[in-house]
Coordinates of C-alpha atoms and ligand atoms in Angstrom, one line a residue:
M197 CA 109.6 96.6 87.1
R198 CA 109.2 96.7 90.9
G199 CA 107.4 99.8 92.0
G200 CA 106.4 100.8 88.5
M201 CA 103.4 98.6 87.6
G202 CA 102.4 98.5 91.3
E203 CA 102.1 102.3 91.4
R204 CA 100.1 102.5 88.2
L205 CA 97.7 99.8 89.1
R206 CA 97.2 101.2 92.6
S207 CA 96.0 104.6 91.4
E208 CA 93.7 103.1 88.8
V209 CA 92.2 100.7 91.3
D210 CA 91.9 103.6 93.9
D211 CA 89.8 105.6 91.5
Q212 CA 87.5 102.8 90.7
F213 CA 87.1 101.7 94.3
K214 CA 83.6 102.1 95.7
L215 CA 83.4 102.7 99.4
K216 CA 80.2 100.6 99.7
D217 CA 82.3 97.6 98.6
L218 CA 84.6 97.9 101.5
N219 CA 84.8 94.6 103.3
K220 CA 83.7 94.6 106.9
N221 CA 86.9 92.9 108.0
A222 CA 88.8 95.8 106.5
L223 CA 87.0 98.1 108.8
N224 CA 87.7 95.8 111.7
I225 CA 91.5 96.3 111.1
L226 CA 90.9 100.0 111.8
K227 CA 88.7 99.4 114.8
N228 CA 91.0 96.9 116.5
N229 CA 94.0 99.1 116.1
I230 CA 92.3 102.3 117.2
K231 CA 90.9 100.8 120.4
S232 CA 94.0 101.5 122.5
E233 CA 93.8 105.2 121.4
K234 CA 90.2 105.6 122.6
K235 CA 90.9 108.1 125.4
E236 CA 93.0 110.3 123.2
L237 CA 90.5 110.2 120.5
I238 CA 87.7 111.3 122.8
Y239 CA 90.0 114.1 124.0
A240 CA 90.7 115.2 120.4
V241 CA 87.0 115.2 119.7
L242 CA 86.2 117.3 122.8
L243 CA 88.9 119.8 121.7
T244 CA 86.9 120.1 118.5
L245 CA 84.0 121.5 120.5
V246 CA 86.3 124.0 122.1
I247 CA 87.7 125.1 118.7
S248 CA 84.2 125.4 117.2
G249 CA 83.0 127.3 120.3
T250 CA 85.8 129.9 120.0
N251 CA 85.2 130.2 116.2
V252 CA 81.7 131.2 117.1
V253 CA 82.5 133.5 120.0
L254 CA 85.4 135.4 118.6
P255 CA 83.4 137.2 115.9
I256 CA 80.7 138.0 118.5
L257 CA 83.4 139.7 120.6
T258 CA 84.3 141.8 117.5
K259 CA 80.6 142.7 117.2
I260 CA 80.4 143.7 120.9
A261 CA 83.6 145.7 120.7
I262 CA 82.3 147.7 117.7
D263 CA 78.6 148.1 118.5
D264 CA 78.8 148.4 122.3
Y265 CA 82.1 150.1 123.1
I266 CA 83.7 151.7 120.0
S267 CA 80.5 153.4 118.9
T268 CA 79.9 154.6 122.5
K269 CA 83.6 155.5 122.9
D270 CA 83.8 153.3 126.0
F271 CA 87.5 152.8 126.4
N272 CA 87.4 150.6 129.5
G273 CA 84.8 148.3 128.0
L274 CA 86.8 148.1 124.8
V275 CA 89.9 147.0 126.8
I276 CA 88.0 144.3 128.6
V277 CA 86.7 142.9 125.3
V278 CA 90.2 143.1 123.7
V279 CA 91.6 141.2 126.7
G280 CA 88.8 138.7 126.5
Y281 CA 89.5 138.3 122.7
I282 CA 93.2 137.7 123.3
A283 CA 92.4 135.1 126.1
L284 CA 90.0 133.3 123.9
A285 CA 92.4 133.4 120.9
L286 CA 95.0 131.8 123.2
V287 CA 92.5 129.1 124.2
Q288 CA 91.8 128.5 120.5
W289 CA 95.5 128.4 119.7
F290 CA 96.2 125.9 122.4
A291 CA 93.1 123.7 121.5
T292 CA 94.1 123.7 117.8
Y293 CA 97.7 122.9 118.7
K294 CA 96.7 120.1 121.0
Q295 CA 94.1 118.7 118.5
T296 CA 96.5 118.8 115.6
F297 CA 99.1 117.1 117.7
L298 CA 96.7 114.4 118.9
A299 CA 95.2 113.8 115.5
S300 CA 98.7 113.2 114.1
K301 CA 99.8 111.2 117.1
I302 CA 96.8 108.9 117.0
G303 CA 97.2 108.6 113.2
Y304 CA 100.8 107.6 113.4
T305 CA 100.3 105.3 116.4
V306 CA 97.6 103.4 114.5
L307 CA 99.7 103.5 111.3
Y308 CA 102.7 101.9 112.9
S309 CA 100.7 99.4 114.8
I310 CA 98.9 98.2 111.6
R311 CA 102.2 98.3 109.7
E312 CA 104.0 96.1 112.3
K313 CA 101.2 93.6 112.5
L314 CA 100.9 93.4 108.7
Y315 CA 104.7 93.0 108.3
K316 CA 104.9 90.3 111.0
H317 CA 101.9 88.5 109.4
L318 CA 103.5 88.7 105.9
I319 CA 106.9 87.5 106.9
N320 CA 105.4 84.6 108.7
L321 CA 103.5 83.5 105.7
D322 CA 104.5 80.4 103.7
I323 CA 107.2 80.6 101.1
D324 CA 104.4 79.9 98.6
F325 CA 102.9 83.4 99.3
H326 CA 106.3 85.0 98.7
N327 CA 106.8 83.0 95.5
K328 CA 103.5 84.3 94.2
H329 CA 103.9 88.0 95.1
Q330 CA 106.6 90.4 93.9
V331 CA 108.7 92.0 96.6
G332 CA 107.7 95.4 95.2
D333 CA 104.0 94.7 95.6
I334 CA 104.4 93.5 99.2
T335 CA 106.5 96.5 100.1
S336 CA 104.0 98.8 98.5
V337 CA 101.2 97.5 100.7
I338 CA 103.3 97.6 103.8
M339 CA 104.6 101.1 103.1
N340 CA 102.2 103.1 100.9
D341 CA 98.8 101.5 101.7
V342 CA 99.4 101.7 105.4
E343 CA 100.5 105.3 105.1
T344 CA 96.9 106.3 103.9
I345 CA 95.6 105.2 107.3
Y346 CA 97.3 108.3 108.7
S347 CA 95.3 110.7 106.5
L348 CA 92.1 108.7 107.2
I349 CA 92.4 109.1 110.9
S350 CA 93.7 112.6 111.1
E351 CA 92.0 114.3 108.1
G352 CA 89.2 111.8 107.4
F353 CA 88.0 111.4 110.9
I354 CA 89.2 114.0 113.5
Y355 CA 89.3 117.0 111.1
L356 CA 86.0 115.9 109.6
I357 CA 84.2 116.1 113.0
S358 CA 86.0 119.4 113.7
D359 CA 85.0 120.8 110.3
V360 CA 81.4 119.7 110.5
V361 CA 80.9 121.0 114.0
T362 CA 82.6 124.3 113.1
L363 CA 80.4 124.8 110.0
V364 CA 77.2 124.0 111.9
A365 CA 78.1 126.3 114.7
I366 CA 79.0 129.2 112.4
A367 CA 75.9 128.7 110.3
T368 CA 73.7 128.7 113.5
A369 CA 75.4 131.9 114.8
L370 CA 74.9 133.6 111.4
F371 CA 71.2 132.7 111.3
V372 CA 70.8 134.2 114.8
L373 CA 72.7 137.3 113.7
N374 CA 70.9 137.9 110.4
L375 CA 68.9 135.6 108.1
R376 CA 69.9 137.4 104.9
L377 CA 73.6 137.3 105.6
A378 CA 73.4 133.7 106.6
V379 CA 71.6 132.8 103.3
T380 CA 74.2 134.9 101.3
L381 CA 77.1 133.0 103.0
L382 CA 75.3 129.6 102.4
I383 CA 75.0 130.5 98.6
T384 CA 78.8 130.9 98.5
V385 CA 79.3 127.5 100.0
P386 CA 78.7 125.4 96.8
I387 CA 80.9 127.9 94.9
I388 CA 83.8 127.3 97.2
L389 CA 83.1 123.6 97.5
Y390 CA 82.9 123.1 93.8
S391 CA 85.9 125.2 92.9
T392 CA 88.1 123.6 95.5
K393 CA 86.9 120.1 94.6
L394 CA 87.5 120.7 90.9
I395 CA 91.0 122.1 91.3
G396 CA 91.8 119.4 93.9
N397 CA 90.7 116.7 91.5
L398 CA 92.7 118.2 88.6
L399 CA 95.7 118.5 90.8
R400 CA 95.4 114.9 92.1
K401 CA 95.1 113.6 88.6
A402 CA 98.1 115.6 87.5
Q403 CA 100.1 114.4 90.5
R404 CA 99.1 110.9 89.8
D405 CA 100.4 111.2 86.2
V406 CA 103.6 112.5 87.6
R407 CA 103.9 109.5 90.0
E408 CA 103.2 107.1 87.2
N409 CA 105.6 108.7 84.8
I410 CA 108.4 108.8 87.4
A411 CA 107.6 105.1 88.3
Q412 CA 107.9 104.2 84.6
L413 CA 111.1 106.1 84.2
T414 CA 112.6 104.6 87.3
S415 CA 111.6 101.1 86.2
G416 CA 113.0 101.9 82.7
V417 CA 116.3 103.0 84.1
E418 CA 116.3 100.1 86.6
Q419 CA 115.6 97.5 83.9
N420 CA 118.3 98.9 81.6
L421 CA 120.8 99.0 84.4
S422 CA 120.1 95.5 85.6
G423 CA 120.1 94.1 82.1
I424 CA 123.0 96.3 81.0
K425 CA 125.2 93.3 80.0
T426 CA 122.5 91.8 77.8
V427 CA 121.7 95.2 76.2
K428 CA 125.4 95.8 75.5
S429 CA 126.0 92.3 74.1
F430 CA 123.1 92.7 71.7
S431 CA 124.3 96.2 70.7
G432 CA 120.9 97.5 71.6
E433 CA 122.1 100.5 73.6
L434 CA 120.7 103.1 71.2
S435 CA 117.1 101.8 71.1
Q436 CA 117.1 101.2 74.9
A437 CA 118.6 104.6 75.6
S438 CA 116.0 106.4 73.5
K439 CA 113.2 104.6 75.4
V440 CA 114.5 106.1 78.6
S441 CA 114.7 109.5 76.9
E442 CA 111.1 109.1 75.8
L443 CA 110.0 108.2 79.3
S444 CA 112.1 111.1 80.7
E445 CA 110.4 113.6 78.3
K446 CA 106.9 112.3 79.2
S447 CA 107.8 112.6 82.9
R448 CA 109.0 116.2 82.4
N449 CA 105.8 117.1 80.6
A450 CA 103.7 115.6 83.3
Q451 CA 105.6 117.5 85.9
I452 CA 105.2 120.8 84.1
K453 CA 101.5 120.2 83.8
A454 CA 101.2 119.4 87.5
V455 CA 103.1 122.6 88.3
A456 CA 100.7 124.6 86.1
I457 CA 97.7 123.3 88.0
S458 CA 99.3 123.6 91.4
A459 CA 100.3 127.2 90.7
L460 CA 96.6 127.8 90.0
H461 CA 95.4 125.9 93.2
F462 CA 95.7 128.6 95.9
P463 CA 94.8 131.6 93.7
I464 CA 91.6 129.9 92.6
I465 CA 90.7 129.0 96.1
D466 CA 91.5 132.6 97.2
L467 CA 89.3 133.8 94.3
A468 CA 86.4 131.7 95.3
G469 CA 86.8 133.0 98.9
A470 CA 87.1 136.6 97.7
I471 CA 83.8 136.2 95.7
G472 CA 82.1 134.8 98.9
M473 CA 83.5 137.7 100.9
A474 CA 82.4 140.3 98.2
L475 CA 78.9 138.9 98.4
I476 CA 78.8 139.3 102.1
I477 CA 80.2 142.8 102.0
W478 CA 77.7 143.7 99.3
Q479 CA 74.7 142.3 101.1
G480 CA 75.9 143.4 104.5
G481 CA 76.8 146.8 103.2
M482 CA 73.3 147.3 101.8
L483 CA 71.8 146.1 105.1
L484 CA 74.1 148.5 107.0
I485 CA 73.2 151.5 104.7
Q486 CA 69.5 150.7 105.3
N487 CA 70.3 150.6 109.1
I488 CA 68.9 147.1 109.3
I489 CA 72.2 145.7 110.8
T490 CA 75.0 147.4 112.7
L491 CA 78.6 147.6 111.6
G492 CA 79.5 145.1 114.3
V493 CA 77.1 142.5 112.7
L494 CA 78.7 143.1 109.3
M495 CA 82.2 142.7 110.8
A496 CA 81.2 139.5 112.6
A497 CA 79.7 138.1 109.3
V498 CA 82.9 138.9 107.5
S499 CA 84.9 137.1 110.2
Y500 CA 82.6 134.1 110.0
A501 CA 83.0 134.0 106.2
R502 CA 86.7 133.8 106.6
R503 CA 86.4 131.0 109.2
I504 CA 84.4 128.7 107.0
F505 CA 87.0 128.5 104.1
G506 CA 89.4 126.1 105.8
P507 CA 86.7 123.6 106.9
L508 CA 85.1 123.8 103.4
M509 CA 88.3 123.1 101.6
D510 CA 88.9 120.1 103.9
L511 CA 85.4 118.8 103.2
S512 CA 85.7 119.1 99.5
Q513 CA 88.5 116.5 99.5
I514 CA 87.0 114.2 102.1
Y515 CA 85.6 111.7 99.7
T516 CA 88.9 111.3 98.0
T517 CA 90.6 110.6 101.4
Y518 CA 88.0 108.0 102.1
Q519 CA 88.2 106.4 98.7
T520 CA 92.0 106.2 98.8
A521 CA 92.0 104.9 102.3
G522 CA 89.2 102.5 101.6
A523 CA 91.1 101.0 98.6
S524 CA 94.2 100.7 100.8
L525 CA 92.3 99.1 103.6
D526 CA 90.8 96.6 101.2
R527 CA 94.3 95.7 99.9
I528 CA 95.7 95.4 103.4
N529 CA 92.8 93.1 104.3
S530 CA 93.3 90.9 101.3
F531 CA 96.9 90.5 102.3
L532 CA 95.9 89.7 105.9
D533 CA 93.5 87.2 104.5
N534 CA 96.4 85.0 103.4
K535 CA 96.8 82.5 106.1
Q536 CA 99.8 80.5 107.1
Q537 CA 99.3 76.9 105.8
V538 CA 102.5 75.4 107.1
K539 CA 102.4 75.6 110.9
F540 CA 104.9 74.5 113.5
P541 CA 103.9 73.7 117.0
A542 CA 105.4 75.9 119.7
E543 CA 106.3 72.9 121.9
G544 CA 107.3 70.2 119.5
E545 CA 108.2 66.6 119.9
R546 CA 111.8 65.3 119.9
S547 CA 113.4 62.2 118.4
E548 CA 115.9 60.0 120.2
D549 CA 118.9 60.7 118.0
N550 CA 117.5 58.8 115.1
Y551 CA 116.9 60.7 112.0
D552 CA 115.8 58.1 109.5
I553 CA 113.4 59.6 107.0
V554 CA 110.3 57.5 106.2
I555 CA 108.0 58.7 103.5
R556 CA 104.7 57.0 103.1
N557 CA 102.1 57.4 100.4
L558 CA 103.1 61.0 99.8
T559 CA 101.0 63.0 97.3
F560 CA 101.5 66.6 96.5
G561 CA 100.4 69.2 94.0
Y562 CA 100.7 73.0 94.1
D563 CA 97.0 72.9 93.4
Q564 CA 94.5 70.1 93.5
D565 CA 94.3 69.6 89.8
T566 CA 98.0 69.3 89.0
I567 CA 99.6 66.6 91.1
I568 CA 103.4 66.6 90.9
L569 CA 104.1 63.7 93.2
E570 CA 101.8 60.8 93.7
N571 CA 101.8 57.9 96.3
V572 CA 105.6 58.2 96.9
Y573 CA 107.2 55.7 99.3
L574 CA 110.8 56.3 100.2
D575 CA 113.1 55.4 103.1
I576 CA 116.3 57.3 103.7
E577 CA 118.3 55.9 106.5
K578 CA 120.3 58.2 108.9
G579 CA 123.8 58.7 107.6
S580 CA 123.0 57.8 104.0
H581 CA 124.1 59.9 101.1
I582 CA 121.5 60.1 98.5
G583 CA 121.5 61.5 95.0
I584 CA 118.3 62.7 93.3
V585 CA 118.2 63.1 89.5
G586 CA 115.5 63.6 87.0
K587 CA 114.5 65.6 84.0
S588 CA 113.9 69.3 84.3
G589 CA 110.4 69.9 85.6
A590 CA 110.1 66.3 86.9
G591 CA 109.5 67.5 90.5
K592 CA 112.9 67.2 92.2
S593 CA 112.7 70.7 93.8
T594 CA 109.1 70.2 94.6
F595 CA 110.0 67.0 96.5
I596 CA 112.7 68.9 98.4
K597 CA 110.3 71.7 99.2
V598 CA 107.7 69.4 100.7
L599 CA 110.5 67.5 102.6
G600 CA 111.7 70.9 103.9
R601 CA 108.2 71.9 105.1
Q602 CA 107.8 74.7 102.7
Y603 CA 104.5 73.1 101.6
N604 CA 102.2 70.6 103.3
P605 CA 101.6 67.3 101.5
N606 CA 98.1 66.8 100.2
R607 CA 98.2 63.2 101.5
G608 CA 100.6 60.8 103.1
E609 CA 103.1 61.2 105.9
I610 CA 106.7 62.0 106.4
L611 CA 108.4 60.7 109.6
I612 CA 111.8 61.9 110.7
G613 CA 113.2 59.8 113.5
G614 CA 109.8 58.1 113.9
V615 CA 108.1 61.5 114.6
P616 CA 105.7 63.0 112.1
Y617 CA 107.7 65.8 110.7
Q618 CA 105.0 68.4 111.3
N619 CA 105.3 67.7 115.1
Y620 CA 108.7 69.3 115.4
S621 CA 108.9 72.9 116.6
K622 CA 110.4 75.3 114.0
N623 CA 113.7 75.5 115.9
E624 CA 114.0 71.8 116.2
F625 CA 113.1 71.2 112.6
K626 CA 115.7 73.7 111.4
K627 CA 118.3 72.1 113.6
I628 CA 117.6 68.8 112.1
L629 CA 117.2 69.7 108.4
Q630 CA 118.8 72.4 106.3
I631 CA 118.0 72.9 102.7
L632 CA 120.2 74.8 100.3
P633 CA 118.5 76.0 97.2
Q634 CA 120.3 76.8 94.0
D635 CA 119.9 80.6 94.4
T636 CA 121.7 82.0 97.3
Y637 CA 121.0 85.3 98.9
L638 CA 123.9 87.0 100.6
F639 CA 123.3 89.8 103.0
P640 CA 125.4 93.0 102.7
L641 CA 127.6 91.9 105.6
T642 CA 131.0 90.3 105.8
I643 CA 131.5 86.8 104.6
W644 CA 131.8 85.3 108.0
E645 CA 128.7 87.2 109.2
N646 CA 126.8 85.8 106.3
I647 CA 127.9 82.3 107.3
T648 CA 126.8 82.7 110.9
Y649 CA 123.7 84.7 110.0
G650 CA 121.1 84.3 112.7
L651 CA 123.3 82.3 115.0
K652 CA 124.2 84.5 118.0
D653 CA 126.6 82.0 119.6
K654 CA 128.8 81.5 116.6
T655 CA 131.9 83.6 116.2
L656 CA 134.6 84.2 113.5
A657 CA 136.7 81.5 115.2
D658 CA 133.9 78.9 114.6
V659 CA 133.8 79.9 111.0
E660 CA 137.6 79.6 110.7
E661 CA 137.5 76.2 112.3
L662 CA 134.9 75.0 109.8
I663 CA 136.8 76.5 106.9
S664 CA 139.9 74.8 108.0
K665 CA 138.1 71.4 108.3
L666 CA 136.8 71.9 104.7
E667 CA 140.3 72.9 103.7
L668 CA 139.0 76.0 102.1
E669 CA 141.4 78.5 103.7
D670 CA 143.0 79.3 100.4
F671 CA 139.7 79.8 98.7
F672 CA 138.6 82.4 101.3
A673 CA 142.1 83.9 101.5
K674 CA 141.7 85.0 97.9
F675 CA 139.1 87.6 99.0
E676 CA 140.5 91.1 99.7
N677 CA 140.0 90.8 103.5
G678 CA 139.5 87.1 103.8
L679 CA 136.5 86.2 105.8
E680 CA 136.1 89.9 106.8
T681 CA 135.4 90.9 103.2
K682 CA 132.1 92.7 103.0
V683 CA 129.7 91.3 100.4
G684 CA 128.4 93.9 98.0
E685 CA 124.7 94.5 97.6
E686 CA 122.9 91.4 96.8
G687 CA 126.2 89.5 96.7
K688 CA 127.2 91.1 93.5
S689 CA 130.9 91.1 94.2
L690 CA 131.0 87.3 94.5
S691 CA 130.8 84.8 91.7
G692 CA 128.1 82.2 91.6
G693 CA 130.4 79.5 92.7
Q694 CA 131.8 81.7 95.6
K695 CA 128.3 82.5 96.7
Q696 CA 127.5 78.8 96.8
A697 CA 130.6 78.0 98.8
V698 CA 129.5 80.6 101.4
A699 CA 126.0 79.2 101.4
I700 CA 127.3 75.6 102.0
A701 CA 129.4 76.8 104.8
R702 CA 126.4 78.7 106.2
A703 CA 124.4 75.4 106.2
M704 CA 127.2 73.3 107.6
I705 CA 128.0 75.6 110.5
R706 CA 124.4 74.9 111.7
D707 CA 125.5 71.3 111.9
P708 CA 122.1 69.8 110.7
E709 CA 121.4 66.1 110.9
I710 CA 120.1 66.2 107.3
L711 CA 121.6 68.4 104.7
I712 CA 119.9 68.9 101.4
L713 CA 121.6 70.5 98.4
D714 CA 119.2 71.4 95.7
E715 CA 121.5 72.0 92.8
A716 CA 123.3 74.1 95.4
A717 CA 126.8 73.0 94.2
S718 CA 126.2 73.3 90.5
N719 CA 128.3 76.4 90.1
L720 CA 131.1 75.3 92.4
D721 CA 134.6 74.9 91.1
S722 CA 135.1 71.1 90.8
Q723 CA 138.2 71.4 93.1
I724 CA 136.1 73.1 95.8
E725 CA 133.3 70.6 95.3
K726 CA 135.7 67.7 95.8
K727 CA 137.0 69.2 99.0
I728 CA 133.5 69.7 100.4
Y729 CA 132.5 66.1 99.4
K730 CA 135.7 64.7 100.9
Y731 CA 134.8 66.4 104.2
I732 CA 131.3 65.0 104.0
K733 CA 132.6 61.5 103.3
T734 CA 135.0 61.5 106.2
D735 CA 133.4 63.7 108.8
W736 CA 129.7 63.5 108.0
V737 CA 129.4 59.7 108.2
E738 CA 126.6 60.0 110.8
K739 CA 124.7 62.6 108.9
T740 CA 122.3 62.3 106.0
L741 CA 123.0 64.1 102.8
I742 CA 120.6 64.5 99.9
I743 CA 121.9 66.0 96.7
V744 CA 119.7 67.0 93.8
T745 CA 122.1 67.3 90.9
H746 CA 122.7 67.1 87.2
R747 CA 126.4 66.5 87.7
V748 CA 127.6 62.9 87.6
T749 CA 130.7 63.9 89.7
S750 CA 128.4 64.9 92.5
L751 CA 126.9 61.4 92.4
D752 CA 130.3 59.8 93.2
L753 CA 129.6 60.6 96.8
T754 CA 126.3 59.0 97.0
D755 CA 125.3 55.5 98.2
K756 CA 122.0 55.4 96.4
I757 CA 120.5 57.4 93.5
Y758 CA 116.8 58.0 92.9
E759 CA 115.2 59.4 89.8
V760 CA 112.1 61.5 90.0
R761 CA 109.9 60.5 87.1
D762 CA 106.2 60.0 86.3
K763 CA 105.1 61.6 89.7
G764 CA 107.2 58.9 91.5
I765 CA 110.7 58.5 93.0
F766 CA 112.5 55.3 91.8
E767 CA 115.9 53.9 92.7
I768 CA 118.3 54.0 89.7
S769 CA 121.8 52.7 89.3
K770 CA 124.7 54.6 87.9
E771 CA 124.8 52.3 84.9
E772 CA 121.2 53.1 84.2
I773 CA 121.9 56.8 84.4
E774 CA 124.6 56.4 81.9
L775 CA 122.4 54.3 79.6
A776 CA 119.6 56.8 80.0
G777 CA 122.0 59.5 78.8
W778 CA 122.0 61.5 82.1
D779 CA 125.7 62.0 81.7
Q780 CA 125.0 63.9 78.4
V781 CA 122.8 66.2 80.4
T782 CA 125.7 66.6 82.8
S783 CA 128.2 67.5 80.2
E784 CA 126.1 70.4 79.2
E785 CA 126.4 71.9 82.7
Ligands
ADP840 P1 112.5 70.1 88.9 O1 113.2 70.6 90.2 O2 112.6 68.6 88.7 O3 113.1 70.8 87.7 P2 110.2 71.3 89.9 O4 109.9 70.6 91.1 O5 110.8 72.7 90.0 O6 111.0 70.5 88.9 O7 108.8 71.5 89.1 C1 107.9 70.4 89.0 C2 106.6 71.0 88.3 O8 106.0 71.8 89.3 C3 106.8 71.9 87.1 O9 105.8 71.5 86.2 C4 106.7 73.3 87.6 O10 106.2 74.1 86.6 C5 105.7 73.1 88.7 N1 106.0 74.1 89.8 C6 107.2 74.4 90.4 N2 107.0 75.3 91.4 C7 105.7 75.7 91.3 C8 104.9 76.6 92.1 N3 105.5 77.4 93.1 N4 103.6 76.7 91.8 C9 103.1 76.0 90.8 N5 103.7 75.1 90.1 C10 105.0 74.9 90.3

């Protein structure tokens, strides 16, 4: 799914995007990031003038050589003009090189600066933002949308100035040389502009089709591979495989169509240019025959005609560049508009070694209209081991997420150790409280590196010590290289239970004061679960443990059990759980 839909929607939205709708803030992103490049930008624009100047003067030198020296057989004069021509051509070469380099350099500098800021902004956003957006969409904005900024700055801005100045300068020079030739060349301008625009648009559309088809094919292959077990178990291989063949065929056809158009691209542009050139030679030739202009003027006009093709081709595509970049800037801006709701102070408060949790009048809903928890009061003393049960969808995970500062409460307060929990710095808060969700992500590193992830001061020896305290040496010894075993991509080589064991070790090595397991032991082998709980019972007496679970065995460890129900949290005894039939829920696990 990932890139697939995103890519298709992107190109559709790009085509419909109107530049006049571009948000002012979106333009500010560009302005703020280009500021540091101001000097280089001015330099690049000044070089534009040099390039345009040489574009005007070089054909004039041709005219002088022909009319003043070749026709009069003045050898010395001719040599001086030729040397001057070469010198000027060198200046033009250097200015073009420098300008191209600067345009790219500024483009890339701004691109990377925006990308870095956007990335930092997005990774610092609340978990809520990441829950609501697919990884593929976020990646697409960070990578693809930011990429268009490069074309906007180099082609859309610097080259635009260069092209416009060159065209105006050449047109002026032609008008001075001969009015009729100038008008003839101007007539060819719309022909060249129209044909390049037409072919450019056709090509763009064909390439877009190719991209969409490849994205669909990729997503088809990806979906089938990730769901291969399900496909096989339902014997649906044939129908799924034929879907991929269908997508593959569509993709091949789109690619062949694009090749047909792109093969036409340069010949058509050359043809338009040749027609323009033919008109100049025709008109110029007639003027020459009638002795109205000299051969030098005709040659200069031919040279000017050749020099306008490049800028005209650039200009024919400029609106597309602006439109694509505008749509991208708009998307970048809308992502930057997401603000962090959960904020941690840089310098937080501290508690004096007392980590009682006191919850007063807590109300929370993901949006104002659907309240999940209402007026909740709950005290959890330091060192207590609490179980949390409740029907599916009751709000257990929601409660844990609010307690773990993934969301701000709508109302009420949560104190940890007497300190409002939002007054702790991020580091301090993470030191105090660790949450383990049901789904575990393991990085493609070794098992012990996964356990110590982000902790620079912890070593393999520390992990071994913890594993030995947990009496899980045998469990980890089963892996090919023990703790040094590398976890496959996305943890695929580990079973659900093994992953959870690694995740629990990862949380425990951080030695938090409060550990929350949100169904995080549900896949553990019961032997392993027992060992971990034994350790918690004997060694974690001072620390608070909150377990959200469906397993009655997990509740053996707990001093108190609460049920989340009717937007509230109520204490419940084991007997009541049994009467309410929770154990039946458990036996299904
Ligand atoms: P439990 O953990 O008890 O199964 P949850 O806390 O996950 O229940 O969900 C409680 C309610 O909140 C459900 O109705 C669920 O649909 C809703 N919910 C959960 N997560 C979100 C979210 N990120 N945005 C909006 N609603 C959500």
